Coordinates of C-alpha atoms in Angstrom, one line a residue:
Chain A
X1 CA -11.0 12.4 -12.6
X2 CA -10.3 8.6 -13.7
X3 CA -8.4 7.2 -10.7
X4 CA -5.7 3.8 -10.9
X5 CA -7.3 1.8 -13.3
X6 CA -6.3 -2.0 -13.5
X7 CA -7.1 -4.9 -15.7
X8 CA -8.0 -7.8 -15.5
X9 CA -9.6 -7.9 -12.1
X10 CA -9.6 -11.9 -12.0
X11 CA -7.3 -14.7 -13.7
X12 CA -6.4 -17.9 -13.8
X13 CA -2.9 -19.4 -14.8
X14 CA -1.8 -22.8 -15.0
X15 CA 2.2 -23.4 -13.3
X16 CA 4.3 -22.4 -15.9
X17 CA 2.9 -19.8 -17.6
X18 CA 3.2 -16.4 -18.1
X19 CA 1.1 -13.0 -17.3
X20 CA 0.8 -10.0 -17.9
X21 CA -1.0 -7.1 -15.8
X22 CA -2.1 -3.8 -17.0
X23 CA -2.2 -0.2 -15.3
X24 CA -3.3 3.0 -15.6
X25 CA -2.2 5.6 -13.2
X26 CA -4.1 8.3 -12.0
X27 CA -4.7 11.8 -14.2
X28 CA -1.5 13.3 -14.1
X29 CA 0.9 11.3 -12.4
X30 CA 4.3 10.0 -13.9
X31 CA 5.1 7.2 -10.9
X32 CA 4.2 3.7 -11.3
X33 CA 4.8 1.1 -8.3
X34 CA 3.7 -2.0 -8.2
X35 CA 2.7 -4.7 -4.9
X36 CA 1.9 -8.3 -4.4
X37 CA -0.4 -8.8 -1.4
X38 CA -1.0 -12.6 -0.2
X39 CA -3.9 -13.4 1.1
X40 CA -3.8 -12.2 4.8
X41 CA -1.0 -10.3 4.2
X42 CA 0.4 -6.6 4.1
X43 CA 1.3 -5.5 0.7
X44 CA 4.8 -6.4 -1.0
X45 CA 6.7 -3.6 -2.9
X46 CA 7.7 -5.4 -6.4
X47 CA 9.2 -2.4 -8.2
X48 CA 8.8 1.5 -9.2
X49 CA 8.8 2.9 -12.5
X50 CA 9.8 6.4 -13.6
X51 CA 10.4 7.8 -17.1
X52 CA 10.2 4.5 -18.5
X53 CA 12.9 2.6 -16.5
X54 CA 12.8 0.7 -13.3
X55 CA 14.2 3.1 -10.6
X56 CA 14.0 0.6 -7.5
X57 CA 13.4 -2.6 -7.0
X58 CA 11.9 -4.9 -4.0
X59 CA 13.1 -8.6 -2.9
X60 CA 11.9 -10.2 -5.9
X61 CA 13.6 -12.3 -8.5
X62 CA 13.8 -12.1 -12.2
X63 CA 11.1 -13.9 -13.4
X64 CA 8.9 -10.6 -12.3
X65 CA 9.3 -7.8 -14.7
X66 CA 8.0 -4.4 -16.0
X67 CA 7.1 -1.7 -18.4
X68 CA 6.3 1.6 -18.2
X69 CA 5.0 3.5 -21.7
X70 CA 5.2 7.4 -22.9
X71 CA 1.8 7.7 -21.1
X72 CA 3.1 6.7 -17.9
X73 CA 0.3 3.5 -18.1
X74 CA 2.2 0.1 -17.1
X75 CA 2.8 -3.5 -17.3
X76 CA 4.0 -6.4 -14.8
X77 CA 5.2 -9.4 -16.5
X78 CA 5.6 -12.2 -14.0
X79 CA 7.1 -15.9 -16.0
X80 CA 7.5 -19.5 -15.1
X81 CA 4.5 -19.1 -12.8
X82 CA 4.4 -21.0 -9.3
X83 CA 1.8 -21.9 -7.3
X84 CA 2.9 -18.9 -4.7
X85 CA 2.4 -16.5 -7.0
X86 CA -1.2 -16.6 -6.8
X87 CA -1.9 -12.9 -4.8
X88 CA -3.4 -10.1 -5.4
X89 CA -1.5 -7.3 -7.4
X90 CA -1.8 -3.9 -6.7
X91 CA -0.7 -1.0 -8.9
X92 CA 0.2 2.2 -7.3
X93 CA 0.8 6.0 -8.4
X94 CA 2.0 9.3 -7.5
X95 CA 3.7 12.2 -8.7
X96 CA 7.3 12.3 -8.7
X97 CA 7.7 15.7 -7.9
X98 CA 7.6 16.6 -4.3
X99 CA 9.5 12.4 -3.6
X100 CA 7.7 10.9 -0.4
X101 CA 5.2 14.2 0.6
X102 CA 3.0 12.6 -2.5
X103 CA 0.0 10.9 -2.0
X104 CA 0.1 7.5 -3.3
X105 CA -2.9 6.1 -4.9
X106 CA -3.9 2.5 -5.0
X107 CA -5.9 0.5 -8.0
X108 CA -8.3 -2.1 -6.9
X109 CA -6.2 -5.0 -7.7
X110 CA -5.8 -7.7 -10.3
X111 CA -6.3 -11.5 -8.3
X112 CA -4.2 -13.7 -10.0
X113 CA -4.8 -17.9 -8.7
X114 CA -2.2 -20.4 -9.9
X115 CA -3.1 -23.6 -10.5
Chain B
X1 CA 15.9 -2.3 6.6
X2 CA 13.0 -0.8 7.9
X3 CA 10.0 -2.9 9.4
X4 CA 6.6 -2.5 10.5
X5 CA 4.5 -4.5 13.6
X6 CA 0.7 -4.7 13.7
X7 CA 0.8 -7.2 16.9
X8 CA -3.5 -7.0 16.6
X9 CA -4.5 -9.4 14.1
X10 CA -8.3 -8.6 15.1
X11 CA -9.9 -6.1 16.9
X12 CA -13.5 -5.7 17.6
X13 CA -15.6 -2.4 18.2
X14 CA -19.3 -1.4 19.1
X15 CA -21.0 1.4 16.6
X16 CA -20.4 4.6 18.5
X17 CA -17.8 3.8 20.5
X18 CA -13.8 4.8 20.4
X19 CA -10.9 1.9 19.1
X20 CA -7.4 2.2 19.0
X21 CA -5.1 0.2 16.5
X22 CA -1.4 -0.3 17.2
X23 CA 1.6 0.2 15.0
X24 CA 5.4 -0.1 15.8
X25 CA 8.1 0.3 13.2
X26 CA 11.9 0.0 13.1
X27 CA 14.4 2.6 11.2
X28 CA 17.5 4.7 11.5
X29 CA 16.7 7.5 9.6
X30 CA 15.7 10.6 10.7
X31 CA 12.7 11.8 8.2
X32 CA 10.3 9.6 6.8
X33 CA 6.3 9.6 6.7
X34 CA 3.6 7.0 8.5
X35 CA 0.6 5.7 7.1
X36 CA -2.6 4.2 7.8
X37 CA -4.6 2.6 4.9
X38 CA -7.6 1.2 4.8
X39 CA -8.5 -1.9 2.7
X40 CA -12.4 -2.6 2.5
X41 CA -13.4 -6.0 0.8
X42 CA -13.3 -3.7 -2.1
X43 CA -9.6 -4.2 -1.9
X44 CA -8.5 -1.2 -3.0
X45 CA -6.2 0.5 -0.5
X46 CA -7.8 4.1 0.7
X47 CA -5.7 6.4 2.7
X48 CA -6.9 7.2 6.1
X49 CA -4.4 9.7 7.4
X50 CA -0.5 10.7 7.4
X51 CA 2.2 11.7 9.5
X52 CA 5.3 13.8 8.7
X53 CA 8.2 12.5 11.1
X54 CA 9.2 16.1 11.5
X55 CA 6.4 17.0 12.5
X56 CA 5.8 16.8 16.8
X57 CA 2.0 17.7 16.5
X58 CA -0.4 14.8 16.1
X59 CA -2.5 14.6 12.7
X60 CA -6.0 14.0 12.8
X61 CA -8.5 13.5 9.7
X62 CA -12.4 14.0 11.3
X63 CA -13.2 11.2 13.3
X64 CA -9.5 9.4 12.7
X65 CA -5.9 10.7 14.8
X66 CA -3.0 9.2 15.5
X67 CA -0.7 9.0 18.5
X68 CA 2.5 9.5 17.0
X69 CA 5.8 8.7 19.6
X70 CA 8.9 9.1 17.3
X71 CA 11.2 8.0 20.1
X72 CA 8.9 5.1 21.4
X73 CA 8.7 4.5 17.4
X74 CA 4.9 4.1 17.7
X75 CA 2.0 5.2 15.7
X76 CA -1.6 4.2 16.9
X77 CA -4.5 5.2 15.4
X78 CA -7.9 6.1 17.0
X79 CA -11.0 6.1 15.6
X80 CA -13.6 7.6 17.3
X81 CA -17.5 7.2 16.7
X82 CA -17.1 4.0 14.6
X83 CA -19.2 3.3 12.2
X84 CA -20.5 0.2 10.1
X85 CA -18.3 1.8 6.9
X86 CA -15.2 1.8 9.2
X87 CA -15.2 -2.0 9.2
X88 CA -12.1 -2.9 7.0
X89 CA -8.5 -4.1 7.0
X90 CA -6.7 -1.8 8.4
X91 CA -2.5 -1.2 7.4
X92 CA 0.6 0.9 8.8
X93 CA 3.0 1.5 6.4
X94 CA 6.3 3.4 6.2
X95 CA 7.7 5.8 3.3
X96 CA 11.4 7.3 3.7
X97 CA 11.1 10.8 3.2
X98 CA 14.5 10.8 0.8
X99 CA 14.8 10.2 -2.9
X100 CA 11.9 10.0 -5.2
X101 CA 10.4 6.5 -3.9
X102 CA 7.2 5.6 -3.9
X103 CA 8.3 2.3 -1.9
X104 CA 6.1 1.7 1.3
X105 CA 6.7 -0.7 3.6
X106 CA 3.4 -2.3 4.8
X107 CA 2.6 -4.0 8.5
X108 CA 0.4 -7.8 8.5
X109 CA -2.9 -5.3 9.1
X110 CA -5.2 -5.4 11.8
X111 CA -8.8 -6.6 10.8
X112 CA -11.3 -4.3 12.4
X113 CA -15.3 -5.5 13.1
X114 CA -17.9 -3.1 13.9
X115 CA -21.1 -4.2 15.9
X116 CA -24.3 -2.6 16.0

């Protein structure tokens, strides 16, 4: 049973640019989330996705967006990439059903370094 | 909003022996669900053990349990028997029980060194 699944694991920007990070959730579940962590910090909640569409949202501002497809795998779009942004991403799933009594699962990260 | 406090940055234990990391948090709801996670240099976050808010009787996962005082809003957790593999960042985090949110709201983590 394939757990989280995230690509890539490293990468390197330049300010100014634009990303993309990739997602697989575990077998089965429908519930996306997605975390920045800074180094020597506690996890960040960016945003959830459910049935396609974004169903809450963390203090972060527009430049940081999302997808979720049909088979529930997912995207984070950050843009106009500063320095701060360099951290390392964590995707998250669960299942829906059953709201906060649901295990959530963590991938092992993608470290994305600004320069 | 809710919050969560690790107030140990670090915390040191011998192999064998018993260590207790602290967690306070802040809310005004009623229901909701505590967390410990563990985040080896592997980074992925692993889930050491949950509480249900409702719930007055302390979990406990083998060697891991958790003193859990809903009025004091506390929730420690104690590892017993350490061991080398138990050497890890470790983080509180918070869930509201309502709605269909997979938001968790994370403490700074407490760094935890096993000796032999």
């Amino acid at each position: 049973d394939a757990g989280v699944t995230q690509s890539p694991t490293h990468l390197i920007k330049t300010r100014g640019q634009q990303v993309t990070l990739r997602c697989s959730p575990k077998s089965g579940h429908d519930t996306v989330s997605w975390y920045q962590q800074a180094l020597g910090q506690g996890p960040q909640f960016i945003f959830q996705y459910y049935e396609e569409e974004e169903r809450q949202r963390g203090n972060f501002p527009d430049r940081f967006s999302g997808h979720q497809f049909p088979n529930y795998s997912s995207e984070l779009n950050v843009n106009a990439l500063l320095l701060g942004d360099s951290a390392l991403y964590l995707c998250a799933s669960s299942l829906v059903a059953g709201a906060g009594g649901n295990t959530i699962y963590f991938g092992e990260g993608s470290w994305l370094t600004v320069v | 909003a809710q919050t969560v406090t690790q107030s140990q940055p670090e915390m040191s234990v011998q192999e064998a022996e018993t260590v207790t990391l602290s967690c306070t948090y802040d809310t005004s709801e009623s229901d909701y669900y505590l967390f410990w996670y563990k985040q080896p240099p592997s980074r992925q976050m692993i889930l050491v053990i949950r509480q249900e808010a409702y719930k007055q009787q302390n979990a406990t996962e083998n060697r891991f349990s958790v003193n859990f005082q809903k009025a004091a809003k506390s929730f420690s957790l104690k590892i017993s028997d350490s061991q080398l593999g138990d050497a890890a960042m470790y983080f509180c985090a918070y869930r509201s029980a309502g709605g269909a949110t997979n938001k968790l709201i994370f403490g700074t983590g407490t760094l935890l060194a096993v000796q032999p």
